[in-house]
Amino acid sequence: MDKALELENLSKTYKIGFRKAGRRAVVDVSLSIPAGKVFGLLGPNGAGKTTTIKMALGFLKPDSGQVRIFGEPNGPKARARIGFLPEQPYFYPHLTAGAALDFYGKLFGLKRAERIERTKLLLDTVGLSDAVKLPLSKFSKGMLQRFGIAQALVNNPDLLIVDEPASGLDPIGQVEMRRLLAALNAEGKSILLSSHYLSEVENICHEVAIMNKGTVIARGDIGKLLDAGDVYTVKAKSLPKTWRPVKSVVKKGHINGIANLIVGKDDLDRLIDGIRSAGGHIEDVRKVTKTLEELFIELVGANANGGSHDAN
Amino acid sequence: MQIRAIAANVIKEAIRQKIIYVIVLFTFLLFAIEPAIPSFKVGLRTQLFGDIALGVAYLAIAVIAIAISVNQVPKEIERRTIYNIFSKPVRRADFLVGKYLGVLVMLAICASLMGLAIFGFIYIYFGKVAYGIFQGVGMMLLEAALISAFATLVSTLVSPTINVFACILFYFVGHVKNDALANAIKAGGSTSALGLALKYTLPSLENFNVSEVVARGIILKTDFMLGLLLYTLVFIVIFLTIASFSLSRKEL
Ligand SMILES: Nc1ncnc2c1ncn2[C@@H]1O[C@H](COP(=O)(O)OP(=O)(O)O)[C@@H](O)[C@H]1O
Ligand SMILES: [Mg+2]
């Protein structure tokens, strides 16, 4: 499969003052973002996500390792296919949204007619059509973030790199951002998305890598990473008080007359049969998955003991 | 197109920051200079006035050059607007050239306006047509272009505050007259090896100081002006080359 972005064994140590030993921000990170997919780079603040992205884009020179963008080394030609939304983006405050997009269009060498068309289309896409003539200094945080996305899409990029796009957005803004990214991916764009809000990426990423303290501690298919094994929860109501489930069931609770039962796959059928023959009604059966938060706590805990997790 | 877009942004920003007010201030200053000239014959007064007014304009354009050059690059880095530029297909050298050309256009506008003010003032108050003033404008622009290239280079290395001091040093070392230097060496006094090294590696700005000559109405030789233009260009190219090398290596 074609790769949108390949990072091979990237390492970066920030020099601090004149001291020799600096801060090891990224240690031997390799990532491969398949074309057409949404790739989530997850991890707490300070994990090294931004540093990794900055190396990918050439803002920082890696101490070692390689970057390839659609198979090519970073250069003007490769960057012409990228859109980037920095963490906490900042734009020339005195420019209007329209003028700023026009400026960024020029940096891509777009012709005037193209720039006019893109500006209109993009401000529409991110819901800022009414703000074409408004200086960016008058934009709210949420509007700036949306403008940032528009700016990253000026060149209709094949690869979109967004660093913490939801930070500073209200819950509705976060949902909108997620929808927008999903829609862009549906158009065929590859997306590298970094986040420390784990729930942000759960629903839109095809693949994730989880970073902590500069290294990747888990990676792979998000469904597999979140799979807790073959465990199910069963909710049932109208069960007689005297009813007792099969031995292997962990009876979790009893809320408002609904029993919440957890069972292994082998006993699932038997449990359901038992509930129904006792006159109970099945309300819900679902496979247990961890939340990313749970996974993360588990991994960071394991990582402290030198463990690593691979879902592929 | 990228270079032009970046340059246009510099000009927009400079206009927004009302650099033009400096020119208005300068024009008012001319009214203060005029009565201060002793009452010689009209011809001599005109010369003296032209010389002094040009001298002030030289200083003003140097100050403007330093003021707008030291901040261009650091401000983009500090405000992180640079991420929206270098993530796009813009080379670091192109960015610098765009910034520099934008500053240059601003300086050309300022120098021309100050020249026009002096020219107009002489025409109205002394009844003379002093075309020579515009040769002075050309020379002060060359000097300012050189100072700006130096400031641009230093701005990729140190903070704007330190840069201002570096520029002032550059200005004074550049204006030390060769004979003054010769005297200092003869006297064996305080001229350090560093001072000498600076003097001979940095361009001599005293070359551009033609205000007295042009105020007297002497037309500068084309050879002289072309030579000086070439001299300036060589230094500008050297400064900007080092600057883009330095910016290319910079971690952002
Ligand atoms: N410019 C810098 N100088 C020194 N240390 C830095 C710099 N930028 C980031 N760091 C450090 O590098 C580590 C990784 O930071 P970063 O890549 O920003 O993490 P993330 O984006 O995952 O929050 C952190 O410990 C941070 O303090
Ligand atoms: Mg970050």
mmCIF file of C-alpha atoms and ligand atoms in Angstrom, chain A residues 14-16 23-26 43-52 54 87 163-164, ligand 1:
data_model
loop_
_atom_site.group_PDB
_atom_site.id
_atom_site.type_symbol
_atom_site.label_atom_id
_atom_site.label_comp_id
_atom_site.label_asym_id
_atom_site.label_seq_id
_atom_site.Cartn_x
_atom_site.Cartn_y
_atom_site.Cartn_z
ATOM 1 C CA TYR A 14 16.626 19.517 22.545
ATOM 2 C CA LYS A 15 19.673 21.409 23.612
ATOM 3 C CA ILE A 16 19.054 23.397 26.719
ATOM 4 C CA ARG A 23 16.097 16.920 26.841
ATOM 5 C CA ARG A 24 15.395 13.719 24.970
ATOM 6 C CA ALA A 25 12.033 14.565 23.432
ATOM 7 C CA VAL A 26 11.762 11.783 20.829
ATOM 8 C CA GLY A 43 -0.128 10.581 24.087
ATOM 9 C CA PRO A 44 -0.155 12.886 27.090
ATOM 10 C CA ASN A 45 1.305 16.374 27.029
ATOM 11 C CA GLY A 46 5.045 16.247 26.606
ATOM 12 C CA ALA A 47 5.006 12.796 24.992
ATOM 13 C CA GLY A 48 6.829 14.121 21.918
ATOM 14 C CA LYS A 49 3.980 14.363 19.414
ATOM 15 C CA THR A 50 4.643 17.937 18.338
ATOM 16 C CA THR A 51 8.369 17.304 18.149
ATOM 17 C CA THR A 52 7.732 14.311 15.876
ATOM 18 C CA LYS A 54 8.001 19.221 13.491
ATOM 19 C CA GLU A 87 -0.740 23.394 17.619
ATOM 20 C CA ASP A 163 -1.609 18.929 15.733
ATOM 21 C CA GLU A 164 -4.160 18.860 18.549
HETATM 22 N N1 LIG C 1 11.881 23.978 22.162
HETATM 23 C C1 LIG C 1 12.050 23.093 23.156
HETATM 24 N N2 LIG C 1 13.138 23.140 23.932
HETATM 25 C C2 LIG C 1 13.320 22.245 24.924
HETATM 26 N N3 LIG C 1 12.466 21.262 25.208
HETATM 27 C C3 LIG C 1 11.352 21.153 24.480
HETATM 28 C C4 LIG C 1 11.080 22.064 23.408
HETATM 29 N N4 LIG C 1 9.913 21.710 22.846
HETATM 30 C C5 LIG C 1 9.470 20.644 23.521
HETATM 31 N N5 LIG C 1 10.338 20.302 24.498
HETATM 32 C C6 LIG C 1 10.207 19.144 25.413
HETATM 33 O O1 LIG C 1 10.157 17.989 24.625
HETATM 34 C C7 LIG C 1 9.211 17.080 25.143
HETATM 35 C C8 LIG C 1 8.191 16.746 24.077
HETATM 36 O O2 LIG C 1 7.428 17.890 23.777
HETATM 37 P P1 LIG C 1 6.326 17.927 22.660
HETATM 38 O O3 LIG C 1 6.864 17.314 21.428
HETATM 39 O O4 LIG C 1 5.837 19.322 22.549
HETATM 40 O O5 LIG C 1 5.198 16.997 23.281
HETATM 41 P P2 LIG C 1 3.658 16.878 22.932
HETATM 42 O O6 LIG C 1 3.402 17.569 21.650
HETATM 43 O O7 LIG C 1 3.415 15.395 22.860
HETATM 44 O O8 LIG C 1 2.913 17.491 24.059
HETATM 45 C C9 LIG C 1 8.615 17.726 26.370
HETATM 46 O O9 LIG C 1 9.305 17.218 27.475
HETATM 47 C C10 LIG C 1 8.911 19.170 26.185
HETATM 48 O O10 LIG C 1 9.068 19.814 27.421
#
